[in-house]
XYZ file of C-alpha atoms in Angstrom:
670
model
C -8.766 -46.225 19.744
C -8.123 -44.255 22.824
C -5.050 -42.688 21.129
C -6.936 -41.700 18.321
C -9.584 -39.958 20.599
C -7.104 -38.250 22.467
C -5.563 -36.882 19.309
C -9.257 -35.789 18.212
C -9.477 -34.166 21.615
C -6.219 -32.149 21.350
C -7.550 -31.083 17.971
C -10.711 -29.720 19.225
C -8.737 -27.981 21.959
C -6.470 -26.191 19.736
C -9.692 -25.019 17.504
C -11.712 -23.982 20.530
C -8.610 -21.974 21.875
C -8.168 -19.860 18.872
C -11.958 -19.522 18.114
C -12.654 -18.766 21.926
C -9.988 -16.028 21.702
C -11.516 -14.522 18.465
C -14.864 -14.619 20.057
C -13.739 -12.676 23.107
C -12.090 -10.173 21.182
C -15.091 -9.446 18.845
C -17.140 -6.449 20.126
C -20.510 -7.744 21.507
C -23.951 -6.315 19.972
C -25.443 -4.026 21.824
C -27.728 -0.582 21.559
C -25.106 1.097 19.783
C -23.556 -1.516 18.005
C -23.192 0.502 14.617
C -20.971 3.081 16.071
C -18.940 0.305 18.235
C -19.871 1.381 21.706
C -22.409 0.545 24.136
C -23.744 3.934 25.856
C -24.746 1.904 29.093
C -21.559 0.067 29.379
C -19.352 3.114 30.517
C -16.502 1.864 28.320
C -14.357 4.707 26.644
C -15.234 4.934 23.042
C -12.766 4.902 20.202
C -12.497 6.903 17.010
C -10.413 6.017 14.133
C -8.612 9.407 12.879
C -7.060 8.966 9.220
C -4.092 11.076 8.281
C -2.662 11.402 4.783
C 0.934 10.816 4.838
C 2.968 13.501 2.854
C 6.095 13.019 4.385
C 7.905 10.061 6.137
C 5.912 8.283 8.519
C 8.429 8.884 11.662
C 8.005 12.487 11.342
C 3.995 12.124 11.108
C 3.982 9.921 14.318
C 6.116 12.587 16.331
C 4.362 15.720 15.015
C 0.723 14.160 15.246
C 1.274 12.530 18.609
C 0.641 15.843 20.941
C -2.344 16.683 18.614
C -4.010 13.185 19.053
C -3.466 13.547 22.857
C -5.177 16.926 22.826
C -8.123 15.291 20.865
C -8.423 12.410 23.326
C -8.565 15.011 26.049
C -10.914 17.339 24.721
C -13.509 14.669 23.297
C -13.161 12.137 26.105
C -12.560 9.438 23.403
C -9.830 7.303 22.741
C -8.440 8.324 19.180
C -6.499 5.785 17.272
C -4.490 7.583 14.268
C -4.075 5.579 11.000
C -1.260 6.944 8.575
C -1.473 6.343 5.016
C 0.695 7.323 2.190
C -1.891 6.111 -0.038
C -5.010 8.250 -0.605
C -7.136 5.519 -2.313
C -6.564 3.489 0.896
C -7.833 6.256 3.319
C -10.778 6.953 0.863
C -11.950 3.278 1.028
C -11.382 3.302 4.695
C -13.721 5.719 5.158
C -15.809 4.179 2.596
C -16.335 1.021 4.835
C -16.208 2.568 8.035
C -12.524 1.750 9.287
C -12.244 5.262 10.066
C -14.584 7.690 11.242
C -12.999 11.064 10.816
C -9.807 12.149 8.596
C -7.527 14.858 7.371
C -7.719 14.774 3.518
C -6.256 16.654 0.933
C -8.976 18.536 -1.197
C -9.047 16.322 -4.144
C -8.972 13.255 -2.126
C -11.378 14.794 0.176
C -13.901 15.117 -2.891
C -13.481 11.482 -3.401
C -14.243 10.590 0.047
C -17.349 12.691 -0.046
C -18.324 10.988 -3.097
C -17.339 7.444 -2.611
C -16.713 7.351 1.245
C -19.897 8.990 2.634
C -17.879 11.697 4.107
C -19.082 15.126 5.141
C -16.820 18.359 5.126
C -17.116 20.055 8.711
C -13.896 21.991 9.283
C -10.896 23.359 7.076
C -7.266 23.918 8.325
C -5.446 27.222 8.060
C -1.653 28.076 8.299
C 0.365 29.477 11.214
C -0.040 33.093 9.834
C -3.864 32.499 9.066
C -3.721 31.986 5.415
C -6.448 29.956 4.118
C -4.504 28.964 0.800
C -1.229 27.173 -0.685
C 0.443 26.588 -4.364
C 1.013 23.522 -6.270
C 4.828 23.865 -7.709
C 7.170 22.037 -10.168
C 10.622 21.337 -8.739
C 13.965 20.570 -10.261
C 17.294 20.035 -9.141
C 19.048 23.261 -8.234
C 21.658 22.863 -10.916
C 19.448 21.584 -13.498
C 19.302 23.479 -16.951
C 15.314 23.464 -16.888
C 14.416 27.058 -16.131
C 10.628 27.279 -16.932
C 7.476 25.092 -17.546
C 8.083 25.630 -21.310
C 11.720 23.791 -20.832
C 9.672 20.966 -19.144
C 7.134 20.456 -21.994
C 9.728 19.966 -24.757
C 8.196 16.396 -24.702
C 11.319 14.978 -26.405
C 11.265 11.875 -23.830
C 14.265 13.137 -22.139
C 12.749 13.941 -18.890
C 12.075 11.709 -15.968
C 8.635 13.178 -14.286
C 7.584 12.815 -10.728
C 3.943 13.026 -10.472
C 1.866 13.143 -7.236
C -1.001 10.256 -6.171
C -3.876 10.525 -8.724
C -6.054 11.463 -5.831
C -3.788 14.549 -4.671
C -4.540 18.042 -5.453
C -1.412 19.672 -5.756
C 0.431 17.024 -6.850
C -1.779 15.683 -9.587
C -5.131 17.382 -10.129
C -3.840 21.094 -10.678
C -0.681 20.414 -12.780
C -3.217 18.289 -14.926
C -5.658 21.264 -14.903
C -3.303 23.972 -15.332
C -0.319 22.478 -17.312
C -1.176 19.337 -19.372
C -4.590 19.470 -20.153
C -4.644 22.816 -21.779
C -1.781 21.978 -24.064
C -3.363 18.583 -24.707
C -0.244 16.554 -23.546
C -0.285 13.218 -22.115
C 2.493 12.716 -19.569
C 3.064 9.317 -20.216
C 3.791 10.298 -23.835
C 5.829 13.380 -22.960
C 8.159 11.996 -20.460
C 10.665 9.369 -20.759
C 8.976 7.828 -17.402
C 6.421 8.937 -14.895
C 6.569 7.804 -11.257
C 3.480 8.535 -8.723
C 4.690 9.206 -5.114
C 3.909 11.545 -2.322
C 5.216 14.757 -1.984
C 8.231 14.078 0.353
C 9.350 10.941 -1.830
C 9.156 13.288 -5.067
C 10.940 16.084 -3.138
C 14.018 13.595 -2.279
C 13.892 12.021 -5.729
C 14.338 15.518 -7.327
C 17.270 16.488 -4.713
C 19.056 13.157 -5.317
C 18.946 13.309 -9.145
C 16.322 10.455 -9.417
C 13.921 12.427 -11.391
C 14.374 15.689 -13.281
C 11.251 17.287 -12.393
C 8.476 16.550 -9.878
C 5.216 18.011 -8.705
C 5.016 19.385 -5.014
C 3.340 22.075 -3.038
C 4.359 25.165 -1.048
C 3.437 23.604 2.399
C 5.779 20.471 2.207
C 8.430 22.800 0.709
C 8.120 24.624 3.997
C 8.128 21.536 6.187
C 11.073 20.455 3.983
C 13.001 23.545 4.827
C 12.312 23.061 8.512
C 13.083 19.348 8.808
C 15.525 18.771 6.004
C 17.199 21.907 5.039
C 19.927 19.974 3.163
C 17.143 18.341 0.610
C 15.613 21.745 0.300
C 18.659 23.721 -0.552
C 19.343 21.402 -3.540
C 15.780 22.009 -5.010
C 14.695 24.728 -7.077
C 11.154 25.636 -8.123
C 10.189 26.654 -11.591
C 6.514 26.818 -11.701
C 3.864 27.700 -9.277
C 0.220 27.546 -9.619
C -2.814 29.858 -8.626
C -3.803 29.530 -4.824
C -5.244 26.593 -3.799
C -7.826 26.500 -0.657
C -6.518 24.599 2.251
C -7.203 20.959 3.150
C -10.505 19.735 4.911
C -11.260 17.696 7.946
C -14.141 15.174 6.983
C -16.141 12.692 9.175
C -18.256 9.996 7.891
C -21.991 11.418 7.262
C -23.760 8.720 9.390
C -21.268 9.321 12.375
C -23.830 9.918 15.365
C -24.796 13.506 16.517
C -22.856 13.156 19.754
C -19.660 12.307 18.357
C -19.914 15.057 15.562
C -20.558 17.506 18.487
C -17.749 16.613 20.480
C -15.299 16.618 17.471
C -16.750 19.824 16.356
C -16.237 21.499 19.715
C -12.573 20.374 19.793
C -11.520 21.605 16.255
C -13.646 24.848 16.634
C -12.069 25.738 20.339
C -8.674 24.057 20.247
C -5.998 26.897 20.306
C -8.763 29.343 20.993
C -9.996 28.495 24.188
C -8.339 28.359 27.708
C -5.607 30.378 29.818
C -2.961 32.292 27.815
C -0.677 29.461 28.682
C -3.026 26.606 27.276
C -3.473 28.607 24.181
C 0.150 29.061 23.796
C 0.586 25.314 24.508
C -2.062 24.350 22.215
C -0.270 26.964 19.142
C 2.790 24.926 19.884
C 1.371 21.452 19.174
C -0.185 22.756 15.856
C 2.889 24.394 14.519
C 4.805 21.342 13.774
C 2.091 20.247 11.669
C 1.994 23.441 10.020
C -1.640 24.341 11.197
C -3.176 27.252 12.291
C -6.741 27.480 13.738
C -9.395 25.491 12.555
C -12.380 27.211 10.855
C -15.896 25.794 10.203
C -16.691 24.479 6.590
C -19.067 22.165 4.654
C -18.907 20.309 1.272
C -19.329 23.634 -0.199
C -15.307 23.908 0.336
C -14.947 21.171 -2.175
C -17.169 23.390 -5.055
C -13.596 25.000 -6.426
C -12.068 21.294 -6.784
C -15.118 20.219 -8.412
C -14.890 23.047 -10.933
C -11.258 22.512 -11.783
C -11.946 18.956 -12.365
C -14.193 19.611 -15.003
C -12.155 22.276 -16.362
C -9.491 19.692 -16.620
C -11.889 17.053 -18.285
C -13.201 19.770 -20.638
C -9.894 20.661 -21.923
C -8.838 16.963 -22.581
C -12.174 16.452 -24.490
C -11.432 19.135 -26.635
C -7.881 17.725 -27.308
C -8.704 14.093 -27.584
C -7.554 12.829 -30.823
C -9.090 9.450 -30.362
C -12.789 10.896 -30.173
C -14.735 11.758 -33.408
C -16.088 15.498 -33.781
C -19.792 13.962 -33.116
C -18.341 12.221 -29.629
C -16.321 15.284 -28.942
C -19.276 17.808 -29.275
C -21.688 15.515 -27.215
C -18.565 15.421 -24.277
C -18.248 18.732 -24.505
C -21.983 19.764 -24.234
C -22.303 17.607 -21.075
C -19.341 18.899 -19.429
C -20.191 22.581 -20.029
C -23.640 21.886 -18.725
C -21.957 20.433 -15.724
C -19.870 23.466 -15.101
C -22.817 25.594 -15.561
C -24.446 23.712 -12.670
C -21.478 23.801 -10.471
C -20.963 27.737 -11.262
C -24.780 28.181 -10.188
C -23.950 26.344 -6.917
C -25.317 22.837 -7.538
C -22.071 20.313 -7.281
C -24.147 17.569 -6.579
C -22.605 17.069 -3.531
C -24.606 16.783 -0.374
C -23.802 19.895 1.777
C -24.518 20.255 5.108
C -24.305 23.403 7.424
C -21.329 23.178 9.911
C -22.809 25.076 12.592
C -22.953 22.688 15.332
C -23.766 23.629 18.944
C -20.647 23.347 21.118
C -20.675 21.461 24.234
C -20.280 23.326 27.715
C -18.029 20.369 28.751
C -14.831 19.137 26.698
C -16.243 15.344 26.988
C -17.647 12.666 28.913
C -16.258 11.632 32.339
C -13.322 9.651 32.146
C -13.958 6.023 32.325
C -11.421 3.148 33.349
C -8.880 4.298 30.614
C -5.763 2.572 29.268
C -5.080 -1.029 28.482
C -4.936 -3.190 31.310
C -3.658 -7.176 31.355
C -6.730 -9.349 31.208
C -5.386 -11.839 34.143
C -8.503 -14.142 33.688
C -7.601 -14.674 29.997
C -4.377 -15.027 30.500
C -5.058 -17.810 33.360
C -7.534 -19.407 31.120
C -4.780 -19.599 28.410
C -2.103 -20.805 30.858
C -4.558 -23.476 32.173
C -5.248 -24.697 28.414
C -1.473 -24.974 27.478
C -1.068 -27.052 30.719
C -4.051 -29.292 29.781
C -2.693 -29.581 26.464
C 0.870 -30.435 27.380
C -0.881 -33.095 29.739
C -2.954 -34.562 26.868
C -0.157 -34.571 24.378
C 2.376 -36.622 26.751
C -0.463 -38.887 27.515
C -1.849 -39.394 23.581
C 2.123 -40.189 22.953
C 2.489 -42.937 25.800
C 3.397 -46.252 24.417
C 0.683 -48.696 24.380
C 1.113 -52.388 23.593
C 3.676 -54.133 21.870
C 6.017 -51.916 19.574
C 8.745 -49.746 19.944
C 8.881 -47.415 23.231
C 9.358 -43.583 22.625
C 11.712 -42.299 25.196
C 10.034 -40.045 27.823
C 12.562 -37.250 26.689
C 11.447 -37.349 23.135
C 7.849 -37.494 24.313
C 8.436 -34.165 26.503
C 10.302 -32.286 23.748
C 7.325 -33.185 21.056
C 4.487 -31.890 23.577
C 6.846 -28.818 24.550
C 7.295 -28.016 20.688
C 3.385 -28.689 20.086
C 2.460 -26.561 23.111
C 4.913 -23.668 21.807
C 3.375 -23.921 18.628
C -0.053 -22.671 20.388
C 1.791 -20.325 22.519
C 3.156 -18.610 19.456
C 0.000 -18.499 17.696
C -1.789 -17.001 20.748
C 1.190 -14.702 21.378
C 0.814 -13.242 17.609
C -3.165 -13.030 17.844
C -3.352 -9.641 18.537
C -0.501 -8.142 16.627
C -1.759 -10.056 13.415
C -4.874 -8.379 13.924
C -6.633 -11.739 14.169
C -9.154 -10.384 16.779
C -10.969 -8.568 13.896
C -11.310 -11.697 12.025
C -14.610 -11.713 12.433
C -15.201 -8.650 10.067
C -14.347 -11.085 7.126
C -17.957 -12.435 7.698
C -19.568 -9.354 9.136
C -18.600 -7.190 6.360
C -18.747 -9.628 3.477
C -21.154 -7.500 1.684
C -18.861 -4.731 1.435
C -16.258 -6.748 -0.241
C -19.144 -7.779 -2.599
C -20.230 -3.861 -3.489
C -16.316 -3.514 -4.059
C -15.892 -6.306 -6.418
C -19.138 -5.351 -8.101
C -17.434 -2.079 -9.228
C -15.472 -4.155 -11.737
C -18.513 -5.044 -13.701
C -21.226 -2.921 -15.477
C -23.542 -0.839 -13.277
C -26.859 -2.757 -14.975
C -27.464 -4.530 -17.909
C -28.678 -2.130 -20.168
C -27.496 -2.033 -23.637
C -25.847 1.662 -23.229
C -24.108 0.669 -19.833
C -22.904 -2.773 -21.278
C -21.417 -0.837 -24.620
C -19.795 2.045 -22.457
C -18.246 -0.928 -20.492
C -17.004 -2.923 -23.106
C -15.615 0.442 -24.770
C -13.792 1.117 -21.542
C -12.467 -2.201 -21.169
C -11.261 -2.512 -24.663
C -9.210 0.871 -24.314
C -7.559 -0.458 -21.229
C -6.719 -3.840 -22.961
C -5.038 -1.608 -25.715
C -3.181 0.208 -23.066
C -2.341 -3.031 -20.755
C -1.126 -5.298 -23.585
C 2.134 -3.469 -24.514
C 3.025 -2.997 -20.952
C 2.487 -6.489 -19.931
C 4.656 -7.490 -22.721
C 7.282 -5.175 -21.289
C 6.577 -6.950 -17.808
C 7.420 -10.336 -19.312
C 10.544 -9.020 -21.180
C 11.903 -7.821 -17.468
C 10.872 -11.148 -16.016
C 12.826 -13.114 -18.792
C 16.130 -11.092 -18.538
C 15.984 -10.865 -14.634
C 15.569 -14.728 -14.607
C 18.325 -15.312 -17.163
C 20.873 -13.134 -15.668
C 19.737 -14.904 -12.261
C 20.235 -18.506 -13.446
C 23.551 -17.548 -15.114
C 24.793 -16.159 -11.565
C 22.993 -18.854 -9.674
C 24.892 -21.783 -11.314
C 28.579 -20.646 -9.921
C 26.965 -19.569 -6.557
C 24.870 -22.567 -6.015
C 28.000 -24.747 -6.624
C 30.113 -22.893 -4.375
C 27.411 -23.073 -1.736
C 27.270 -26.958 -1.785
C 29.151 -28.662 1.121
C 29.990 -31.451 -1.091
C 31.689 -29.648 -3.737
C 33.130 -26.567 -1.954
C 35.249 -25.992 1.233
C 33.799 -24.942 4.442
C 35.557 -21.840 4.298
C 34.069 -20.570 0.939
C 30.534 -22.148 1.623
C 29.453 -20.308 4.731
C 30.425 -16.931 3.124
C 28.585 -17.775 -0.031
C 25.743 -18.817 1.617
C 25.581 -15.622 3.811
C 25.858 -13.495 0.655
C 22.788 -15.328 -0.791
C 20.683 -14.824 2.345
C 21.344 -11.430 1.762
C 20.307 -11.398 -1.750
C 17.240 -13.447 -1.075
C 16.041 -11.550 1.901
C 16.012 -7.992 0.703
C 12.696 -7.426 -1.280
C 12.759 -6.668 -4.965
C 11.573 -3.215 -4.370
C 14.273 -2.202 -2.270
C 16.943 -3.622 -4.666
C 15.191 -1.581 -7.514
C 15.573 1.668 -5.450
C 19.372 0.966 -5.377
C 19.520 0.425 -8.989
C 17.314 3.333 -9.910
C 19.793 5.524 -8.463
C 22.720 4.240 -10.764
C 20.583 3.973 -14.003
C 17.452 5.659 -13.384
C 13.693 4.979 -13.625
C 12.735 2.425 -16.255
C 12.996 -1.352 -17.042
C 16.737 -2.031 -16.525
C 16.314 -1.333 -12.843
C 13.506 -3.818 -12.573
C 15.642 -6.205 -14.417
C 18.452 -5.753 -12.108
C 16.162 -6.093 -8.749
C 14.591 -9.259 -9.867
C 18.265 -10.948 -11.073
C 19.740 -9.984 -7.950
C 16.756 -11.518 -5.694
C 16.263 -14.417 -7.900
C 20.098 -15.334 -7.813
C 19.796 -15.500 -4.172
C 16.656 -17.832 -4.179
C 17.963 -19.960 -7.032
C 21.384 -20.461 -5.590
C 20.113 -21.966 -2.364
C 18.100 -24.451 -4.601
C 20.876 -25.291 -6.875
C 22.879 -25.901 -3.886
C 20.731 -28.329 -2.245
C 20.191 -30.326 -5.400
C 23.860 -30.399 -5.590
C 23.920 -31.875 -2.237
C 21.425 -34.520 -2.734
C 23.312 -36.235 -5.869
C 24.276 -39.675 -6.200
C 27.902 -40.112 -4.978
C 28.884 -43.106 -7.499
C 29.004 -41.123 -10.861
C 31.182 -38.496 -8.950
C 33.424 -41.338 -7.579
C 33.649 -43.100 -11.146
C 34.764 -39.796 -12.757
C 37.192 -39.352 -9.699
C 38.836 -42.798 -10.141
C 39.742 -41.614 -13.656
C 42.129 -39.173 -12.274
C 39.762 -36.096 -13.208
C 40.487 -32.859 -11.377
C 37.586 -31.422 -9.204
C 36.365 -29.331 -11.980
C 35.790 -32.511 -14.162
C 33.792 -34.002 -11.555
C 31.452 -31.125 -11.326
C 31.148 -31.173 -15.234
C 30.681 -34.808 -15.849
C 29.136 -36.035 -12.804
C 27.472 -33.454 -10.839
C 25.701 -31.223 -13.596
C 24.314 -33.745 -15.649
C 22.569 -35.298 -12.531
C 20.792 -31.780 -11.305
C 20.539 -30.307 -14.713
C 16.887 -31.244 -15.126
C 16.179 -30.095 -11.588
C 18.094 -26.917 -12.243
C 15.830 -26.379 -15.171
C 12.644 -26.934 -13.665
C 13.598 -24.179 -10.567
C 14.531 -21.583 -13.343
C 11.201 -21.907 -15.044
C 9.437 -21.855 -11.791
C 11.268 -18.843 -10.859
C 10.410 -17.241 -14.267
C 6.869 -17.577 -13.485
C 7.316 -16.020 -10.095
C 9.185 -13.207 -11.676
C 6.449 -12.469 -14.140
C 4.251 -11.675 -11.391
C 6.607 -10.048 -9.198
C 7.605 -7.863 -11.916
C 4.069 -6.282 -12.111
C 4.928 -4.750 -8.637
C 8.244 -2.917 -9.510
C 5.998 -0.730 -11.720
C 4.760 0.689 -8.396
C 8.354 2.552 -7.983
C 8.881 3.515 -11.516
C 10.937 0.172 -12.549
C 8.720 -0.236 -15.621
C 5.990 -2.521 -16.957
C 2.275 -2.852 -16.010
C 2.564 -2.375 -12.529
C 2.596 1.330 -12.967
C -0.640 1.799 -14.695
C -2.451 -0.738 -12.596
C -1.453 1.262 -9.582
C -2.450 4.447 -11.086
C -5.909 2.978 -12.108
C -6.322 1.677 -8.704
C -5.546 4.610 -7.092
C -7.943 6.706 -9.278
C -10.983 4.483 -8.489
C -11.035 3.728 -12.486
C -12.193 0.092 -11.862
C -13.155 -0.558 -15.718
C -9.301 0.246 -16.522
C -8.488 -2.026 -13.398
C -10.653 -4.688 -14.628
C -8.860 -4.701 -17.869
C -5.296 -4.746 -16.630
C -6.131 -7.473 -14.179
C -7.656 -9.448 -17.234
C -4.350 -9.206 -19.045
C -2.139 -10.016 -16.228
C -4.166 -13.368 -15.372
C -3.809 -14.078 -18.945
C -0.400 -13.638 -19.369
C 0.592 -15.275 -16.023
C -1.587 -18.483 -17.138
C -0.073 -18.324 -20.712
C 3.531 -18.372 -18.962
C 2.352 -21.189 -16.806
C 1.464 -23.299 -19.728
C 4.157 -22.586 -21.437
C 6.614 -23.629 -18.645
C 4.700 -26.779 -18.313
C 5.569 -27.683 -21.837
C 9.025 -26.865 -21.810
C 9.596 -28.821 -18.246
C 8.065 -32.032 -19.960
C 10.371 -31.452 -22.933
C 13.363 -30.766 -21.351
C 13.236 -32.508 -17.821
């Protein structure tokens, strides 16, 4: 009875420890809880600043760090940078308050205003003072492609690199100026289409992984500075009309003091101070390819709205799936919308950007910097000691029965306490201190999920929803079939390869000098993610399903070889000895005594991995390795939730069908 009570007490202590740490980490409600700070507490406030990653994260970190430090000094706030290569993630982060201010491209900025409650307050310029850049199409320097007409031959011989669906120069401008006017669908025109950021597209072109890709003049200039070897292997074959520079956007509900401090920094940085201070600021801005910042408003996005409508208008006029009546209605709606935008009514809530500057750069410095919380550390140490003591006491032998040696009890107690220490050690790094947000922001998750369903229950809304859903099914089903075919061949090749590797990895079949190298090779196969392996094969076979098949085959070989070898090591030695007694060679022992015992288990393992590969293959579309993953990520990034819902439904049905089929096969074969 006492032992049971002690065990319960130990469990309560563990739970209390984790919950206590979480509670201590959660921000306390106060007068300014909505903005994350208590103005009366004197604590230094933190703002989250989002940065769209158009190049590698290592370059971004080194280039942006001095600018972030300057923003902290001028505003008096701690500024936490968040880098994201995915525009949709940054837009959603602003929508739900994870970031308060961000640097966006024009088109992603438009989505941040529409969906994320954003508001333009400044815009960037370039070091030479210009306020525009251009979208470009790039090809390898030795490519036979000389013009955009060569690109648009549409004989499905070209691998094309498109930008993120929320990118202005990588997606919207090429769509509006190249594809929409000609009624061309890139998915049908090219052999394959992959979506990536500008730097990834440039590298893919330079290395011959794609034949043509979108980019912009800003990134090409940065590439010439940082990677001249890559820039020298790229040639531009098309340049768009000028696009205005990128906006800086804050959340519209950000408090006025924060807005004033941010506006003061952006409007005066590089302008105000001694000549030395101004020169130092310009040196900070130069690696970012920024000049000075100018005031702006949501009106900055008006040309992007016009461009978006012109693109949609051209597509509607050339859409073969629309009837004449539907086309007339659609064109009339878009022409009316275009007239409204040209008249100055974009539907965006614009606000004048004139904000009174502050006389001082920011609030007085509070006790800044992260310091060690000695009290919390002491409490944790005491709890660990108490826990060790309780574990030792609870495991002490009482009454009749075998006695556990003290050394074993101490070892068990140390292991249990070590688990607690590891959980505590990884608490902050795993962001568990923000776990309270799962409950606090549950409504935001509900709002996001609601986007996958009709807006209302009216007949018109339901009809439109089902029409869009049906269209999504028609697009998703053929791609899901390709995904399953990728999984079938990837698993088949893996099973064939895993049989010899599994046998060579089994200690009771192969000698140690063979087992260890083969096991280490299988560790390599198993530890590398399928996405990385697929990139290796793309270099050899190009974009498409074959790279996905080989990626799944390599990774699955590593997994199955381990499972197969463990099954072999667990076989009954009786049949093996019986075959050996007949004078059979080791190969005959494996064929007639080992494989018959493990074949049912191997079959089960292979079917389980096929189910897993069917799911994994959906992700490989992210890097252009074929299948449904590519259109899934395009739909998510474009906030096309009805199309996303259709794709997800197809995936769920397909995976469930595969699961049922594999169950039937296991019952039949095992």
